[in-house]
């Protein structure tokens, strides 16, 4: 039997294993899930060993462990470095899930569960593909190293130090990352550009302690008002970010690239419906595809302060907070973007309050080469598995490791995603479209075959 037939014949097994993986609530950002993180890492190592990797281990970091594996059956042939993440986003708000987030549930062609698409299902296509090679040909046709981290959803604090420390372990000709999306279930896509990110928290302090809003309201500046005004001023009426210097390092889009982006199939109404909005917003001179993939953005991820429990409490709070993320494009840099916003927030803060700004995490934007031999193998693999040529796209999400691979290991990445735009990433009712799972496994198998030549 060949590996493709093996994978097709064993799809039920691949599904059962993915369901097992999804039952582990590996939420990296919540301390109470630390044991689940260990469990998920151990489970993944065991699956890698079962798939044939002679070496697979859980390697400790300062945070959650990294799962590393390698199989080098063919000295002289290319080595790929497969990256993915076994951690998931928190499942809240729980009451909006139609099925329990950590009880994977199949409805029609979709598998619902936290992490199904981002990223356990996509990551697992690689494990399954290797197993198909092992069971049929004895070994995969190329050399493979795996780097699966457990902190992607919380800014990957331990990853850069790990990469810097283990360069020989990670040496490869190309990296492969399945943690993204295609256009729709019949139209594959390869991401060649990702936005970077700079994430921060702002704290605005007014009075030294909470005050009675009757006793002081009208004469003491409420920090929530001050923060709201500051935030409201971060964009102009055209959706352009007002932070001085913010656009200085933004690379202009050349006409040729704009023409390419304009050719990406885009159904505006479907997009509006998916987003659940009646109108788009943002820079009028750029298309929605450009606004979300090739232009920077600034979003408040959360804002809080004062009394937010049921009922009423008349308080003039001492503090107000916001979490803000900035999505960055080449050649913006996360620390520099942070410096600019910190300076700006302090400059625009009224004298009645004080402002503290804290950097939480960041990652660089990346653009990858589209003309390499591995990229050509990936294009052929998608075309064979999906029956349609993949389209090159840019994405608005961030996978900071891509820039890290370029800088530290000197390698390019193939973004071999299998998710769909309506997979509800980071939201209730996350799902993975199962035909994409199986076509994903097929794409990975063919990619390795084409790359081996
Ligand atoms: N898989 C996503 C990134 C992604 C989303 C790629 C949509 C393509 C399409 C990834 O897990 C993610 O969410 N990353 C975070 C990174 C951040 C925490 C540094 C993100 O983009 O918010
Ligand atoms: Zn992801």
Short mmCIF file of C-alpha atoms and ligand atoms in Angstrom, two decimals:
data_model
loop_
_atom_site.label_atom_id
_atom_site.label_comp_id
_atom_site.label_asym_id
_atom_site.label_seq_id
_atom_site.Cartn_x
_atom_site.Cartn_y
_atom_site.Cartn_z
CA UNK A 1 0.00 0.00 0.00
CA UNK A 2 1.26 3.52 -0.67
CA UNK A 3 1.21 6.22 2.04
CA UNK A 4 -1.79 8.01 0.53
CA UNK A 5 -3.90 4.87 0.44
CA UNK A 6 -2.78 4.02 3.95
CA UNK A 7 -3.86 7.46 5.18
CA UNK A 8 -7.23 7.12 3.45
CA UNK A 9 -7.77 3.67 4.87
CA UNK A 10 -6.88 4.86 8.38
CA UNK A 11 -8.79 8.14 8.48
CA UNK A 12 -10.97 6.93 11.37
CA UNK A 13 -7.85 6.35 13.44
CA UNK A 14 -6.50 9.80 12.56
CA UNK A 15 -9.79 11.30 13.69
CA UNK A 16 -9.88 9.33 16.95
CA UNK A 17 -6.34 10.43 17.80
CA UNK A 18 -7.14 14.06 17.10
CA UNK A 19 -10.17 13.79 19.38
CA UNK A 20 -7.97 12.44 22.14
CA UNK A 21 -5.63 15.40 21.68
CA UNK A 22 -8.56 17.85 21.83
CA UNK A 23 -9.80 16.42 25.12
CA UNK A 24 -6.73 17.79 26.90
CA UNK A 25 -7.50 21.41 27.90
CA UNK A 26 -4.02 22.76 27.20
CA UNK A 27 -4.71 26.43 27.83
CA UNK A 28 -1.26 27.97 28.10
CA UNK A 29 -2.27 31.28 29.58
CA UNK A 30 -4.10 29.88 32.64
CA UNK A 31 -1.89 28.68 35.50
CA UNK A 32 -4.42 26.06 36.65
CA UNK A 33 -3.90 24.22 33.36
CA UNK A 34 -0.20 23.64 33.88
CA UNK A 35 -0.75 19.90 34.49
CA UNK A 36 -2.80 19.74 31.28
CA UNK A 37 0.06 21.36 29.41
CA UNK A 38 2.39 18.63 30.69
CA UNK A 39 -0.15 16.00 29.76
CA UNK A 40 -0.60 17.37 26.25
CA UNK A 41 3.17 17.52 25.72
CA UNK A 42 3.63 13.94 26.96
CA UNK A 43 0.76 12.70 24.82
CA UNK A 44 2.20 14.36 21.74
CA UNK A 45 5.64 12.87 22.37
CA UNK A 46 4.09 9.41 22.67
CA UNK A 47 2.22 9.87 19.39
CA UNK A 48 5.42 10.98 17.66
CA UNK A 49 7.19 7.86 18.93
CA UNK A 50 4.26 5.74 17.75
CA UNK A 51 4.43 7.44 14.34
CA UNK A 52 7.99 6.18 14.03
CA UNK A 53 10.20 9.07 15.14
CA UNK A 54 13.24 7.41 16.71
CA UNK A 55 13.72 10.48 18.87
CA UNK A 56 10.90 12.41 20.48
CA UNK A 57 11.12 14.19 23.78
CA UNK A 58 9.53 16.73 26.04
CA UNK A 59 12.09 19.46 26.62
CA UNK A 60 11.62 21.82 29.53
CA UNK A 61 11.73 25.59 29.12
CA UNK A 62 11.23 28.42 31.60
CA UNK A 63 7.55 28.15 30.71
CA UNK A 64 5.62 25.30 29.13
CA UNK A 65 7.67 22.49 27.60
CA UNK A 66 8.61 22.14 23.96
CA UNK A 67 8.06 18.81 22.23
CA UNK A 68 10.95 17.99 19.95
CA UNK A 69 11.30 15.07 17.56
CA UNK A 70 13.58 14.05 14.74
CA UNK A 71 13.86 11.37 12.12
CA UNK A 72 16.66 11.58 9.60
CA UNK A 73 16.41 8.50 7.44
CA UNK A 74 18.06 10.03 4.33
CA UNK A 75 21.34 11.88 4.77
CA UNK A 76 21.75 13.98 1.67
CA UNK A 77 18.06 14.69 1.20
CA UNK A 78 16.37 17.88 2.43
CA UNK A 79 15.46 18.35 6.08
CA UNK A 80 12.20 20.02 7.03
CA UNK A 81 11.47 21.63 10.36
CA UNK A 82 7.80 21.26 11.25
CA UNK A 83 6.55 23.85 13.71
CA UNK A 84 3.17 23.88 15.44
CA UNK A 85 1.63 24.64 18.83
CA UNK A 86 -0.16 22.30 21.20
CA UNK A 87 -1.53 25.07 23.41
CA UNK A 88 -4.95 26.59 22.86
CA UNK A 89 -6.81 29.78 23.69
CA UNK A 90 -9.09 29.90 26.75
CA UNK A 91 -12.57 28.61 25.93
CA UNK A 92 -14.55 31.47 27.46
CA UNK A 93 -17.23 32.61 27.16
CA UNK A 94 -18.38 29.07 27.89
CA UNK A 95 -22.10 29.73 27.62
CA UNK A 96 -21.76 30.56 23.92
CA UNK A 97 -20.48 27.10 23.00
CA UNK A 98 -23.08 24.78 21.46
CA UNK A 99 -20.95 21.76 22.43
CA UNK A 100 -18.50 21.48 25.35
CA UNK A 101 -15.14 22.96 24.20
CA UNK A 102 -13.04 20.04 25.40
CA UNK A 103 -15.42 17.29 24.31
CA UNK A 104 -14.75 17.15 20.59
CA UNK A 105 -18.04 16.75 18.78
CA UNK A 106 -18.62 15.87 15.17
CA UNK A 107 -21.48 17.69 13.49
CA UNK A 108 -21.79 16.95 9.80
CA UNK A 109 -18.35 17.44 8.26
CA UNK A 110 -17.04 19.59 11.11
CA UNK A 111 -15.25 18.66 14.31
CA UNK A 112 -16.04 21.17 17.05
CA UNK A 113 -13.68 21.80 19.94
CA UNK A 114 -11.13 24.29 21.23
CA UNK A 115 -7.89 23.87 19.34
CA UNK A 116 -9.45 21.78 16.57
CA UNK A 117 -8.24 24.19 13.89
CA UNK A 118 -5.81 26.32 15.93
CA UNK A 119 -3.64 24.38 16.03
CA UNK A 120 -3.98 20.77 17.12
CA UNK A 121 -5.81 19.54 14.04
CA UNK A 122 -3.41 21.23 11.65
CA UNK A 123 -0.34 20.17 13.62
CA UNK A 124 -1.55 16.59 13.73
CA UNK A 125 -1.67 16.28 9.93
CA UNK A 126 2.12 16.05 10.08
CA UNK A 127 2.17 13.32 12.71
CA UNK A 128 -0.38 11.31 10.75
CA UNK A 129 1.50 11.76 7.48
CA UNK A 130 4.72 10.46 9.01
CA UNK A 131 2.88 7.46 10.41
CA UNK A 132 1.54 6.66 6.94
CA UNK A 133 5.10 6.67 5.58
CA UNK A 134 6.34 4.51 8.42
CA UNK A 135 3.60 1.92 7.96
CA UNK A 136 4.10 1.68 4.20
CA UNK A 137 7.63 2.64 3.16
CA UNK A 138 9.27 2.27 6.55
CA UNK A 139 10.24 5.94 6.78
CA UNK A 140 9.36 9.38 5.42
CA UNK A 141 11.08 10.36 2.15
CA UNK A 142 12.79 13.44 3.68
CA UNK A 143 14.45 14.21 6.99
CA UNK A 144 12.14 15.69 9.58
CA UNK A 145 12.52 17.63 12.79
CA UNK A 146 9.50 18.75 14.80
CA UNK A 147 9.27 21.74 17.08
CA UNK A 148 5.94 21.90 18.88
CA UNK A 149 5.58 24.64 21.45
CA UNK A 150 3.08 25.22 24.23
CA UNK A 151 3.12 29.00 24.51
CA UNK A 152 2.12 30.28 21.10
CA UNK A 153 -1.19 31.65 22.29
CA UNK A 154 0.51 33.56 25.05
CA UNK A 155 3.28 35.24 23.12
CA UNK A 156 5.89 32.43 22.94
CA UNK A 157 8.17 33.82 25.69
CA UNK A 158 10.33 30.69 25.81
CA UNK A 159 10.62 30.01 22.11
CA UNK A 160 13.24 32.54 20.99
CA UNK A 161 15.66 31.52 23.77
CA UNK A 162 15.08 27.86 22.85
CA UNK A 163 15.82 28.46 19.18
CA UNK A 164 18.94 30.46 19.99
CA UNK A 165 20.19 27.74 22.30
CA UNK A 166 19.41 24.78 20.01
CA UNK A 167 20.38 25.92 16.54
CA UNK A 168 22.05 22.60 15.60
CA UNK A 169 19.03 20.65 16.76
CA UNK A 170 16.80 22.78 14.54
CA UNK A 171 19.04 23.01 11.48
CA UNK A 172 16.92 22.44 8.39
CA UNK A 173 16.50 23.49 4.78
CA UNK A 174 13.01 24.85 5.25
CA UNK A 175 10.36 25.17 7.93
CA UNK A 176 6.76 24.05 7.48
CA UNK A 177 3.98 25.55 9.56
CA UNK A 178 0.37 24.43 9.42
CA UNK A 179 -1.33 27.06 11.53
CA UNK A 180 -3.30 29.14 9.09
CA UNK A 181 -6.15 29.30 6.69
CA UNK A 182 -7.06 28.68 3.07
CA UNK A 183 -9.65 30.67 1.10
CA UNK A 184 -12.52 28.21 1.18
CA UNK A 185 -12.85 24.46 1.23
CA UNK A 186 -12.21 24.12 -2.50
CA UNK A 187 -9.61 26.88 -2.84
CA UNK A 188 -6.28 26.33 -1.12
CA UNK A 189 -3.97 29.21 -0.27
CA UNK A 190 -0.39 29.67 0.81
CA UNK A 191 0.29 32.54 3.17
CA UNK A 192 3.42 34.51 2.21
CA UNK A 193 3.01 37.42 4.62
CA UNK A 194 2.08 37.64 8.28
CA UNK A 195 1.62 40.65 10.49
CA UNK A 196 3.72 41.14 13.58
CA UNK A 197 2.33 42.16 16.92
CA UNK A 198 3.10 44.44 19.85
CA UNK A 199 0.92 43.83 22.89
CA UNK A 200 0.64 46.12 25.88
CA UNK A 201 -1.40 46.99 28.92
CA UNK A 202 -2.25 50.52 30.02
CA UNK A 203 -3.11 51.55 33.55
CA UNK A 204 -4.56 54.97 34.26
CA UNK A 205 -4.73 56.11 37.86
CA UNK A 206 -6.93 58.97 39.04
CA UNK A 207 -7.69 59.35 42.75
CA UNK A 208 -5.48 57.38 45.18
CA UNK A 209 -8.44 55.20 46.16
CA UNK A 210 -12.04 54.56 45.04
CA UNK A 211 -14.32 57.49 45.87
CA UNK A 212 -18.06 57.99 46.40
CA UNK A 213 -19.27 59.22 43.02
CA UNK A 214 -21.78 61.48 44.74
CA UNK A 215 -19.23 63.05 47.01
CA UNK A 216 -16.56 63.62 44.34
CA UNK A 217 -18.18 63.17 40.90
CA UNK A 218 -17.89 66.39 38.89
CA UNK A 219 -14.76 67.58 40.62
CA UNK A 220 -12.37 64.61 40.35
CA UNK A 221 -11.42 63.33 36.89
CA UNK A 222 -12.63 59.77 36.45
CA UNK A 223 -9.72 57.64 35.10
CA UNK A 224 -12.12 55.59 32.98
CA UNK A 225 -13.17 58.78 31.20
CA UNK A 226 -9.56 59.84 30.76
CA UNK A 227 -8.59 56.43 29.35
CA UNK A 228 -11.61 56.38 27.03
CA UNK A 229 -10.72 59.78 25.62
CA UNK A 230 -7.11 58.72 25.08
CA UNK A 231 -8.18 55.53 23.32
CA UNK A 232 -10.76 57.34 21.21
CA UNK A 233 -7.98 59.57 19.88
CA UNK A 234 -5.77 56.71 18.70
CA UNK A 235 -7.52 56.63 15.30
CA UNK A 236 -8.63 59.48 13.08
CA UNK A 237 -11.97 59.54 11.24
CA UNK A 238 -10.43 57.49 8.41
CA UNK A 239 -9.24 54.72 10.68
CA UNK A 240 -5.65 55.85 10.45
CA UNK A 241 -3.56 55.44 13.61
CA UNK A 242 -2.61 58.84 15.02
CA UNK A 243 0.50 57.87 16.99
CA UNK A 244 3.30 60.14 15.71
CA UNK A 245 5.91 58.17 13.77
CA UNK A 246 3.80 55.01 13.71
CA UNK A 247 3.82 54.69 9.91
CA UNK A 248 7.43 55.79 9.41
CA UNK A 249 8.72 52.24 8.98
CA UNK A 250 5.68 50.86 7.15
CA UNK A 251 6.85 49.61 3.77
CA UNK A 252 4.74 50.89 0.87
CA UNK A 253 2.81 48.29 -1.06
CA UNK A 254 4.13 48.19 -4.59
CA UNK A 255 1.58 48.25 -7.42
CA UNK A 256 2.47 44.74 -8.48
CA UNK A 257 1.76 43.32 -5.05
CA UNK A 258 -1.48 45.31 -4.81
CA UNK A 259 -2.53 43.85 -8.14
CA UNK A 260 -1.82 40.37 -6.78
CA UNK A 261 -3.86 41.00 -3.65
CA UNK A 262 -6.69 42.40 -5.77
CA UNK A 263 -6.89 39.09 -7.64
CA UNK A 264 -7.57 37.06 -4.49
CA UNK A 265 -11.18 35.90 -4.62
CA UNK A 266 -13.08 37.90 -2.06
CA UNK A 267 -16.80 37.83 -1.37
CA UNK A 268 -17.50 41.07 0.46
CA UNK A 269 -20.99 40.11 1.58
CA UNK A 270 -19.86 36.75 2.89
CA UNK A 271 -17.03 38.49 4.72
CA UNK A 272 -19.43 40.99 6.32
CA UNK A 273 -21.75 38.18 7.32
CA UNK A 274 -18.93 36.11 8.80
CA UNK A 275 -17.76 39.09 10.82
CA UNK A 276 -21.33 39.78 11.87
CA UNK A 277 -21.18 43.44 10.87
CA UNK A 278 -23.20 45.47 8.40
CA UNK A 279 -20.31 47.63 7.24
CA UNK A 280 -16.57 47.51 7.01
CA UNK A 281 -14.38 50.09 8.72
CA UNK A 282 -10.91 51.43 8.21
CA UNK A 283 -8.58 53.15 5.80
CA UNK A 284 -10.62 54.02 2.71
CA UNK A 285 -7.62 53.91 0.37
CA UNK A 286 -7.02 50.24 1.05
CA UNK A 287 -9.13 47.17 0.26
CA UNK A 288 -10.33 44.94 3.09
CA UNK A 289 -7.72 42.35 2.11
CA UNK A 290 -5.04 45.03 2.36
CA UNK A 291 -6.39 46.47 5.61
CA UNK A 292 -6.35 43.07 7.31
CA UNK A 293 -3.19 41.64 5.79
CA UNK A 294 -0.84 44.32 4.60
CA UNK A 295 -1.59 47.39 6.72
CA UNK A 296 -1.02 47.83 10.45
CA UNK A 297 -3.94 47.88 12.89
CA UNK A 298 -4.48 48.86 16.49
CA UNK A 299 -7.15 47.20 18.62
CA UNK A 300 -8.25 47.48 22.20
CA UNK A 301 -8.62 43.87 23.34
CA UNK A 302 -10.19 44.69 26.67
CA UNK A 303 -11.03 47.67 28.83
CA UNK A 304 -12.04 47.60 32.46
CA UNK A 305 -12.22 49.42 35.73
CA UNK A 306 -14.72 50.37 38.41
CA UNK A 307 -17.76 48.28 39.16
CA UNK A 308 -18.78 45.60 36.65
CA UNK A 309 -20.73 43.12 38.81
CA UNK A 310 -24.56 42.83 38.72
CA UNK A 311 -26.55 45.71 40.18
CA UNK A 312 -25.38 49.26 40.74
CA UNK A 313 -22.59 50.70 42.80
CA UNK A 314 -21.94 54.41 42.84
CA UNK A 315 -18.19 54.61 42.64
CA UNK A 316 -15.66 56.93 41.10
CA UNK A 317 -12.89 54.41 40.57
CA UNK A 318 -9.24 54.91 41.24
CA UNK A 319 -8.03 53.01 38.19
CA UNK A 320 -8.84 52.12 34.62
CA UNK A 321 -7.13 49.56 32.42
CA UNK A 322 -6.91 48.53 28.81
CA UNK A 323 -5.13 45.85 26.83
CA UNK A 324 -4.04 46.96 23.39
CA UNK A 325 -2.55 45.06 20.48
CA UNK A 326 -0.94 46.57 17.44
CA UNK A 327 -0.64 44.42 14.32
CA UNK A 328 2.51 45.35 12.49
CA UNK A 329 3.70 45.03 8.91
CA UNK A 330 7.23 45.12 7.45
CA UNK A 331 9.42 46.92 8.49
CA UNK A 332 7.76 47.79 11.80
CA UNK A 333 9.30 46.42 14.94
CA UNK A 334 7.38 45.49 18.11
CA UNK A 335 9.62 47.24 20.67
CA UNK A 336 9.73 50.39 18.58
CA UNK A 337 5.94 50.40 18.12
CA UNK A 338 5.62 50.01 21.88
CA UNK A 339 8.00 52.90 22.50
CA UNK A 340 5.95 55.11 20.19
CA UNK A 341 2.60 54.32 21.78
CA UNK A 342 3.97 54.61 25.30
CA UNK A 343 5.37 58.03 24.52
CA UNK A 344 2.14 59.08 22.84
CA UNK A 345 -0.17 57.88 25.62
CA UNK A 346 1.91 59.76 28.17
CA UNK A 347 1.88 62.86 25.99
CA UNK A 348 -1.90 62.91 25.52
CA UNK A 349 -2.85 61.93 29.09
CA UNK A 350 -4.59 64.77 30.93
CA UNK A 351 -2.71 66.19 33.92
CA UNK A 352 -5.48 64.89 36.21
CA UNK A 353 -4.35 61.26 35.90
CA UNK A 354 -1.14 59.25 35.71
CA UNK A 355 -0.39 56.60 33.11
CA UNK A 356 1.67 53.43 33.22
CA UNK A 357 2.26 51.34 30.12
CA UNK A 358 3.58 47.79 30.21
CA UNK A 359 4.90 45.73 27.29
CA UNK A 360 3.43 42.21 27.38
CA UNK A 361 4.83 40.57 24.27
CA UNK A 362 5.67 41.10 20.65
CA UNK A 363 6.63 39.42 17.42
CA UNK A 364 8.00 40.56 14.10
CA UNK A 365 6.06 40.60 10.85
CA UNK A 366 7.36 38.36 8.06
CA UNK A 367 7.27 37.96 4.30
CA UNK A 368 8.52 34.67 2.88
CA UNK A 369 10.02 33.82 -0.51
CA UNK A 370 7.68 32.40 -3.08
CA UNK A 371 10.19 31.09 -5.61
CA UNK A 372 12.04 28.36 -3.70
CA UNK A 373 12.07 24.65 -4.54
CA UNK A 374 10.15 23.72 -1.36
CA UNK A 375 7.54 26.36 -2.22
CA UNK A 376 7.13 24.79 -5.65
CA UNK A 377 6.72 21.38 -4.01
CA UNK A 378 4.06 22.87 -1.71
CA UNK A 379 2.15 24.39 -4.63
CA UNK A 380 2.12 21.02 -6.41
CA UNK A 381 1.09 19.23 -3.22
CA UNK A 382 -1.93 21.49 -2.63
CA UNK A 383 -2.92 21.27 -6.28
CA UNK A 384 -2.83 17.48 -6.14
CA UNK A 385 -4.69 17.18 -2.81
CA UNK A 386 -7.34 19.86 -3.40
CA UNK A 387 -7.64 19.69 -7.16
CA UNK A 388 -7.03 23.45 -7.40
CA UNK A 389 -3.97 25.67 -7.53
CA UNK A 390 -3.22 27.44 -4.24
CA UNK A 391 -3.45 31.23 -4.19
CA UNK A 392 -0.78 33.33 -2.50
CA UNK A 393 -2.21 35.50 0.29
CA UNK A 394 -1.14 37.64 3.22
CA UNK A 395 -2.75 37.14 6.59
CA UNK A 396 -3.48 39.46 9.46
CA UNK A 397 -2.70 37.00 12.25
CA UNK A 398 0.76 36.62 13.70
CA UNK A 399 3.10 33.68 13.96
CA UNK A 400 6.18 35.35 15.39
CA UNK A 401 8.36 32.28 14.92
CA UNK A 402 8.46 32.79 11.14
CA UNK A 403 10.62 35.91 11.45
CA UNK A 404 12.65 34.14 14.13
CA UNK A 405 13.40 31.25 11.73
CA UNK A 406 14.59 33.73 9.12
CA UNK A 407 16.76 35.62 11.54
CA UNK A 408 18.16 32.86 13.76
CA UNK A 409 18.20 29.79 11.51
CA UNK A 410 18.42 31.53 8.14
CA UNK A 411 15.54 29.52 6.72
CA UNK A 412 12.31 30.33 4.95
CA UNK A 413 8.95 28.89 5.96
CA UNK A 414 6.17 27.28 3.97
CA UNK A 415 2.86 28.24 5.56
CA UNK A 416 0.88 25.13 4.78
CA UNK A 417 -2.41 25.95 6.46
CA UNK A 418 -5.63 23.94 6.31
CA UNK A 419 -8.06 26.03 8.37
CA UNK A 420 -11.06 27.91 7.01
CA UNK A 421 -11.97 31.57 7.59
CA UNK A 422 -15.10 30.52 9.51
CA UNK A 423 -13.32 28.12 11.90
CA UNK A 424 -14.05 30.47 14.83
CA UNK A 425 -10.45 30.72 15.97
CA UNK A 426 -10.13 32.12 19.50
CA UNK A 427 -13.94 32.22 19.69
CA UNK A 428 -16.73 29.92 20.89
CA UNK A 429 -17.54 26.96 18.61
CA UNK A 430 -14.11 26.60 17.11
CA UNK A 431 -14.17 23.84 14.52
CA UNK A 432 -12.05 22.06 11.97
CA UNK A 433 -13.56 21.05 8.65
CA UNK A 434 -12.78 17.33 8.51
CA UNK A 435 -12.35 17.09 4.74
CA UNK A 436 -9.62 19.70 5.21
CA UNK A 437 -8.02 17.52 7.86
CA UNK A 438 -7.84 14.59 5.48
CA UNK A 439 -6.79 16.71 2.51
CA UNK A 440 -4.25 18.31 4.82
CA UNK A 441 -2.73 14.91 5.60
CA UNK A 442 -2.66 14.21 1.88
CA UNK A 443 -1.02 17.58 1.15
CA UNK A 444 1.70 16.89 3.71
CA UNK A 445 2.37 13.42 2.31
CA UNK A 446 2.61 14.73 -1.25
CA UNK A 447 4.73 17.69 -0.19
CA UNK A 448 7.31 15.39 1.35
CA UNK A 449 7.28 13.18 -1.74
CA UNK A 450 7.69 16.12 -4.15
CA UNK A 451 10.40 17.65 -2.00
CA UNK A 452 12.32 14.38 -1.97
CA UNK A 453 12.14 14.55 -5.76
N1 LIG B 1 -3.05 30.42 14.15
C1 LIG B 1 -3.00 31.76 14.64
C2 LIG B 1 -2.50 32.78 13.64
C3 LIG B 1 -3.34 32.87 12.39
C4 LIG B 1 -4.66 33.23 12.50
C5 LIG B 1 -2.80 32.63 11.16
C6 LIG B 1 -5.44 33.32 11.37
C7 LIG B 1 -3.54 32.73 10.03
C8 LIG B 1 -4.89 33.07 10.13
C9 LIG B 1 -2.11 31.80 15.85
O1 LIG B 1 -2.30 30.72 16.72
C10 LIG B 1 -2.45 33.02 16.66
O2 LIG B 1 -3.57 33.26 16.99
N2 LIG B 1 -1.44 33.78 16.97
C11 LIG B 1 -1.56 34.90 17.82
C12 LIG B 1 -0.15 35.28 18.11
C13 LIG B 1 0.05 36.21 19.25
C14 LIG B 1 -0.52 35.73 20.54
C15 LIG B 1 1.54 36.49 19.37
C16 LIG B 1 -2.31 36.02 17.16
O3 LIG B 1 -2.19 36.22 15.92
O4 LIG B 1 -3.07 36.70 17.85
ZN1 LIG B 2 -2.38 29.07 15.99
#
